[in-house]
N, CA and C atoms as an extended XYZ file, in Angstrom:
276
Properties=species:S:1:pos:R:3:atomname:S:1:resname:S:1:resid:I:1 pbc="F F F"
N       -27.687       -8.766       12.562 N   MET     1
C       -26.753       -7.915       11.852 CA  MET     1
C       -25.992       -8.762       10.827 C   MET     1
N       -25.868       -8.262        9.615 N   VAL     2
C       -25.182       -8.967        8.537 CA  VAL     2
C       -23.696       -8.618        8.589 C   VAL     2
N       -22.808       -9.620        8.584 N   PRO     3
C       -21.379       -9.307        8.610 CA  PRO     3
C       -20.954       -8.628        7.314 C   PRO     3
N       -20.089       -7.637        7.440 N   VAL     4
C       -19.578       -6.908        6.284 CA  VAL     4
C       -18.272       -7.567        5.861 C   VAL     4
N       -18.156       -7.992        4.585 N   PRO     5
C       -16.904       -8.619        4.150 CA  PRO     5
C       -15.772       -7.595        4.154 C   PRO     5
N       -14.600       -8.035        4.564 N   LEU     6
C       -13.444       -7.160        4.573 CA  LEU     6
C       -12.924       -6.972        3.153 C   LEU     6
N       -12.476       -5.770        2.846 N   SER     7
C       -11.862       -5.489        1.562 CA  SER     7
C       -10.535       -6.236        1.485 C   SER     7
N       -10.126       -6.591        0.309 N   ARG     8
C        -8.823       -7.247        0.148 CA  ARG     8
C        -7.688       -6.305        0.483 C   ARG     8
N        -7.948       -4.992        0.437 N   LEU     9
C        -6.898       -4.032        0.739 CA  LEU     9
C        -6.774       -3.772        2.231 C   LEU     9
N        -7.710       -4.241        3.015 N   GLN    10
C        -7.651       -4.078        4.457 CA  GLN    10
C        -7.052       -5.337        5.068 C   GLN    10
N        -6.162       -5.176        6.032 N   PRO    11
C        -5.592       -6.367        6.652 CA  PRO    11
C        -6.643       -7.117        7.448 C   PRO    11
N        -6.465       -8.409        7.558 N   SER    12
C        -7.346       -9.204        8.388 CA  SER    12
C        -7.162       -8.794        9.838 C   SER    12
N        -8.221       -8.800       10.587 N   ARG    13
C        -8.104       -8.435       11.994 CA  ARG    13
C        -7.248       -9.433       12.752 C   ARG    13
N        -7.132      -10.642       12.240 N   ILE    14
C        -6.327      -11.676       12.892 CA  ILE    14
C        -4.853      -11.483       12.575 C   ILE    14
N        -4.551      -11.092       11.347 N   ASP    15
C        -3.176      -10.957       10.889 CA  ASP    15
C        -2.608       -9.619       11.344 C   ASP    15
N        -1.621       -9.637       12.202 N   ALA    16
C        -1.003       -8.404       12.693 CA  ALA    16
C        -0.039       -7.863       11.648 C   ALA    16
N        -0.227       -6.614       11.293 N   ILE    17
C         0.625       -5.984       10.284 CA  ILE    17
C         2.072       -5.942       10.759 C   ILE    17
N         2.281       -5.784       12.051 N   GLU    18
C         3.641       -5.732       12.571 CA  GLU    18
C         4.414       -7.014       12.271 C   GLU    18
N         3.720       -8.096       12.026 N   GLY    19
C         4.357       -9.376       11.733 CA  GLY    19
C         4.697       -9.586       10.272 C   GLY    19
N         4.262       -8.664        9.405 N   TRP    20
C         4.566       -8.801        7.983 CA  TRP    20
C         6.067       -8.663        7.760 C   TRP    20
N         6.608       -9.318        6.724 N   PRO    21
C         8.049       -9.186        6.434 CA  PRO    21
C         8.353       -7.830        5.799 C   PRO    21
N         9.602       -7.409        5.927 N   TRP    22
C        10.050       -6.175        5.271 CA  TRP    22
C        10.337       -6.481        3.811 C   TRP    22
N         9.903       -5.600        2.931 N   LEU    23
C        10.174       -5.775        1.497 CA  LEU    23
C        11.602       -5.332        1.216 C   LEU    23
N        12.289       -6.095        0.397 N   ASP    24
C        13.686       -5.775        0.094 CA  ASP    24
C        13.873       -5.574       -1.406 C   ASP    24
N        15.132       -5.577       -1.840 N   GLN    25
C        15.430       -5.300       -3.246 CA  GLN    25
C        14.983       -6.406       -4.183 C   GLN    25
N        14.596       -7.555       -3.642 N   ASP    26
C        14.034       -8.598       -4.507 CA  ASP    26
C        12.663       -8.182       -5.025 C   ASP    26
N        11.964       -7.338       -4.264 N   VAL    27
C        10.616       -6.886       -4.636 CA  VAL    27
C        10.647       -5.446       -5.128 C   VAL    27
N        11.328       -4.566       -4.402 N   LEU    28
C        11.326       -3.129       -4.723 CA  LEU    28
C        12.457       -2.778       -5.679 C   LEU    28
N        12.144       -1.944       -6.642 N   ARG    29
C        13.116       -1.454       -7.621 CA  ARG    29
C        13.181        0.068       -7.533 C   ARG    29
N        14.346        0.631       -7.764 N   SER    30
C        14.484        2.088       -7.759 CA  SER    30
C        13.643        2.690       -8.866 C   SER    30
N        13.075        3.878       -8.590 N   SER    31
C        12.240        4.551       -9.581 CA  SER    31
C        12.495        6.046       -9.511 C   SER    31
N        12.606        6.671      -10.666 N   ARG    32
C        12.792        8.117      -10.735 CA  ARG    32
C        11.593        8.776      -11.401 C   ARG    32
N        10.437        8.228      -11.192 N   SER    33
C         9.219        8.790      -11.765 CA  SER    33
C         8.194        8.920      -10.655 C   SER    33
N         6.975        9.285      -11.023 N   ARG    34
C         5.923        9.364      -10.013 CA  ARG    34
C         5.349        7.988       -9.706 C   ARG    34
N         5.825        6.967      -10.399 N   GLN    35
C         5.383        5.594      -10.141 CA  GLN    35
C         6.224        5.007       -9.015 C   GLN    35
N         5.918        5.416       -7.799 N   VAL    36
C         6.600        4.941       -6.606 CA  VAL    36
C         5.545        4.374       -5.653 C   VAL    36
N         6.006        3.683       -4.636 N   CYS    37
C         5.090        3.035       -3.687 CA  CYS    37
C         4.039        4.005       -3.150 C   CYS    37
N         4.446        5.220       -2.834 N   MET    38
C         3.539        6.187       -2.219 CA  MET    38
C         2.335        6.505       -3.114 C   MET    38
N         2.473        6.399       -4.424 N   THR    39
C         1.380        6.714       -5.341 CA  THR    39
C         0.654        5.466       -5.826 C   THR    39
N         0.991        4.310       -5.267 N   CYS    40
C         0.400        3.045       -5.706 CA  CYS    40
C        -0.928        2.792       -5.006 C   CYS    40
N        -1.816        2.115       -5.690 N   HIS    41
C        -3.123        1.760       -5.146 CA  HIS    41
C        -3.010        0.855       -3.921 C   HIS    41
N        -1.973        0.059       -3.825 N   PHE    42
C        -1.824       -0.902       -2.742 CA  PHE    42
C        -1.081       -0.351       -1.529 C   PHE    42
N        -0.594        0.888       -1.602 N   PHE    43
C         0.162        1.490       -0.498 CA  PHE    43
C        -0.783        1.978        0.590 C   PHE    43
N        -0.467        1.668        1.844 N   ARG    44
C        -1.228        2.142        2.993 CA  ARG    44
C        -0.262        2.437        4.135 C   ARG    44
N        -0.718        3.244        5.065 N   HIS    45
C         0.040        3.422        6.300 CA  HIS    45
C        -0.902        3.171        7.474 C   HIS    45
N        -0.353        2.581        8.505 N   HIS    46
C        -1.127        2.168        9.665 CA  HIS    46
C        -0.405        2.637       10.921 C   HIS    46
N        -1.147        2.923       11.980 N   PRO    47
C        -0.474        3.278       13.233 CA  PRO    47
C         0.260        2.062       13.789 C   PRO    47
N         1.509        2.269       14.123 N   GLY    48
C         2.308        1.181       14.664 CA  GLY    48
C         2.597        1.405       16.135 C   GLY    48
N         3.527        0.638       16.654 N   PRO    49
C         3.898        0.815       18.057 CA  PRO    49
C         4.449        2.218       18.295 C   PRO    49
N         4.140        2.784       19.434 N   ASN    50
C         4.584        4.135       19.807 CA  ASN    50
C         4.108        5.187       18.810 C   ASN    50
N         2.990        4.933       18.144 N   CYS    51
C         2.373        5.871       17.190 CA  CYS    51
C         3.267        6.186       15.998 C   CYS    51
N         4.221        5.343       15.691 N   ILE    52
C         5.061        5.512       14.503 CA  ILE    52
C         4.366        4.784       13.364 C   ILE    52
N         4.066        5.484       12.256 N   PRO    53
C         3.322        4.830       11.182 CA  PRO    53
C         4.119        3.706       10.523 C   PRO    53
N         3.401        2.641       10.186 N   LEU    54
C         3.976        1.542        9.422 CA  LEU    54
C         3.529        1.696        7.979 C   LEU    54
N         4.460        1.700        7.055 N   LEU    55
C         4.157        1.807        5.635 CA  LEU    55
C         4.041        0.396        5.093 C   LEU    55
N         2.935        0.124        4.394 N   THR    56
C         2.674       -1.245        3.960 CA  THR    56
C         2.309       -1.322        2.486 C   THR    56
N         2.571       -2.484        1.922 N   CYS    57
C         2.126       -2.828        0.572 CA  CYS    57
C         1.154       -3.988        0.736 C   CYS    57
N        -0.105       -3.775        0.401 N   HIS    58
C        -1.097       -4.824        0.552 CA  HIS    58
C        -1.062       -5.818       -0.601 C   HIS    58
N        -0.388       -5.492       -1.685 N   LEU    59
C        -0.211       -6.449       -2.770 CA  LEU    59
C         0.732       -7.566       -2.320 C   LEU    59
N         1.849       -7.174       -1.721 N   HIS    60
C         2.863       -8.133       -1.271 CA  HIS    60
C         2.729       -8.476        0.211 C   HIS    60
N         1.816       -7.840        0.901 N   GLN    61
C         1.639       -7.983        2.341 CA  GLN    61
C         2.984       -7.898        3.049 C   GLN    61
N         3.626       -6.734        2.837 N   GLY    62
C         4.927       -6.494        3.450 CA  GLY    62
C         5.055       -5.064        3.924 C   GLY    62
N         6.060       -4.834        4.763 N   LEU    63
C         6.352       -3.506        5.291 CA  LEU    63
C         7.380       -2.823        4.405 C   LEU    63
N         7.273       -1.502        4.304 N   ILE    64
C         8.201       -0.708        3.504 CA  ILE    64
C         8.948        0.213        4.455 C   ILE    64
N        10.269        0.230        4.369 N   ALA    65
C        11.082        1.091        5.233 CA  ALA    65
C        10.785        2.558        4.934 C   ALA    65
N        10.822        3.396        5.977 N   HIS    66
C        10.567        4.823        5.799 CA  HIS    66
C        11.566        5.408        4.811 C   HIS    66
N        11.079        6.196        3.885 N   GLY    67
C        11.903        6.805        2.851 CA  GLY    67
C        11.942        5.987        1.573 C   GLY    67
N        11.812        4.680        1.687 N   GLU    68
C        11.833        3.817        0.503 CA  GLU    68
C        10.559        3.979       -0.325 C   GLU    68
N         9.491        4.421        0.306 N   HIS    69
C         8.204        4.553       -0.387 CA  HIS    69
C         8.189        5.689       -1.396 C   HIS    69
N         9.182        6.573       -1.356 N   ILE    70
C         9.213        7.692       -2.315 CA  ILE    70
C        10.271        7.520       -3.398 C   ILE    70
N        11.065        6.448       -3.326 N   ILE    71
C        12.100        6.241       -4.350 CA  ILE    71
C        12.083        4.827       -4.943 C   ILE    71
N        11.106        4.013       -4.551 N   HIS    72
C        11.034        2.641       -5.050 CA  HIS    72
C         9.618        2.282       -5.478 C   HIS    72
N         9.517        1.241       -6.270 N   ARG    73
C         8.241        0.645       -6.659 CA  ARG    73
C         8.503       -0.806       -7.021 C   ARG    73
N         7.410       -1.563       -7.177 N   CYS    74
C         7.554       -2.954       -7.613 CA  CYS    74
C         6.925       -3.099       -8.995 C   CYS    74
N         7.016       -4.284       -9.565 N   ILE    75
C         6.439       -4.483      -10.901 CA  ILE    75
C         4.917       -4.525      -10.855 C   ILE    75
N         4.336       -4.601       -9.650 N   GLY    76
C         2.877       -4.623       -9.510 CA  GLY    76
C         2.270       -3.245       -9.296 C   GLY    76
N         3.062       -2.164       -9.504 N   TRP    77
C         2.561       -0.806       -9.264 CA  TRP    77
C         1.306       -0.568      -10.091 C   TRP    77
N         0.281       -0.005       -9.455 N   THR    78
C        -0.987        0.281      -10.109 CA  THR    78
C        -1.436        1.680       -9.742 C   THR    78
N        -1.916        2.400      -10.726 N   GLU    79
C        -2.452        3.746      -10.494 CA  GLU    79
C        -3.571        3.684       -9.461 C   GLU    79
N        -3.591        4.641       -8.562 N   ASP    80
C        -4.644        4.701       -7.556 CA  ASP    80
C        -5.993        4.888       -8.248 C   ASP    80
N        -6.985        4.134       -7.837 N   ILE    81
C        -8.298        4.164       -8.477 CA  ILE    81
C        -8.931        5.548       -8.402 C   ILE    81
N        -8.729        6.263       -7.291 N   HIS    82
C        -9.304        7.607       -7.171 CA  HIS    82
C        -8.722        8.544       -8.223 C   HIS    82
N        -7.426        8.403       -8.526 N   ARG    83
C        -6.822        9.251       -9.562 CA  ARG    83
C        -7.241        8.795      -10.950 C   ARG    83
N        -7.427        7.486      -11.142 N   GLN    84
C        -7.843        6.964      -12.445 CA  GLN    84
C        -9.236        7.449      -12.815 C   GLN    84
N       -10.155        7.293      -11.901 N   ARG    85
C       -11.562        7.545      -12.197 CA  ARG    85
C       -12.079        8.857      -11.656 C   ARG    85
N       -11.331        9.491      -10.776 N   GLY    86
C       -11.816       10.690      -10.121 CA  GLY    86
C       -12.596       10.318       -8.870 C   GLY    86
N       -12.841       11.271       -8.039 N   TRP    87
C       -13.539       11.017       -6.788 CA  TRP    87
C       -15.016       10.785       -7.069 C   TRP    87
N       -15.574        9.717       -6.542 N   ALA    88
C       -16.980        9.352       -6.671 CA  ALA    88
C       -17.446        9.330       -8.136 C   ALA    88
N       -16.850        8.441       -8.964 N   PRO    89
C       -17.218        8.406      -10.377 CA  PRO    89
C       -18.666        8.005      -10.619 C   PRO    89
N       -19.274        7.313       -9.645 N   GLU    90
C       -20.677        6.899       -9.826 CA  GLU    90
C       -21.624        8.084       -9.877 C   GLU    90
N       -21.199        9.250       -9.390 N   VAL    91
C       -22.052       10.449       -9.393 CA  VAL    91
C       -21.977       11.146      -10.751 C   VAL    91
N       -20.886       10.992      -11.455 N   ALA    92
C       -20.680       11.705      -12.721 CA  ALA    92
C       -21.619       11.249      -13.809 C   ALA    92
């Protein structure tokens, strides 16, 4: 069996997401547009302890506090690839 390389957007199986640092105001900036963490290509959520989702930024490898993902963004915000190109652009 050939090993499948992990995507850069997926956490390493060795690195526990729960151990990532919390992102603070040094990284996150207030935003009043649709350019917020929740719409960013690097935003993910993962099941955490007690089934409470952990909101993460894979660009900064950090945790985002609940609620902050809809009113903040960082300077690395990137449009989600699915919205940029559409779903399954290779078929078009």
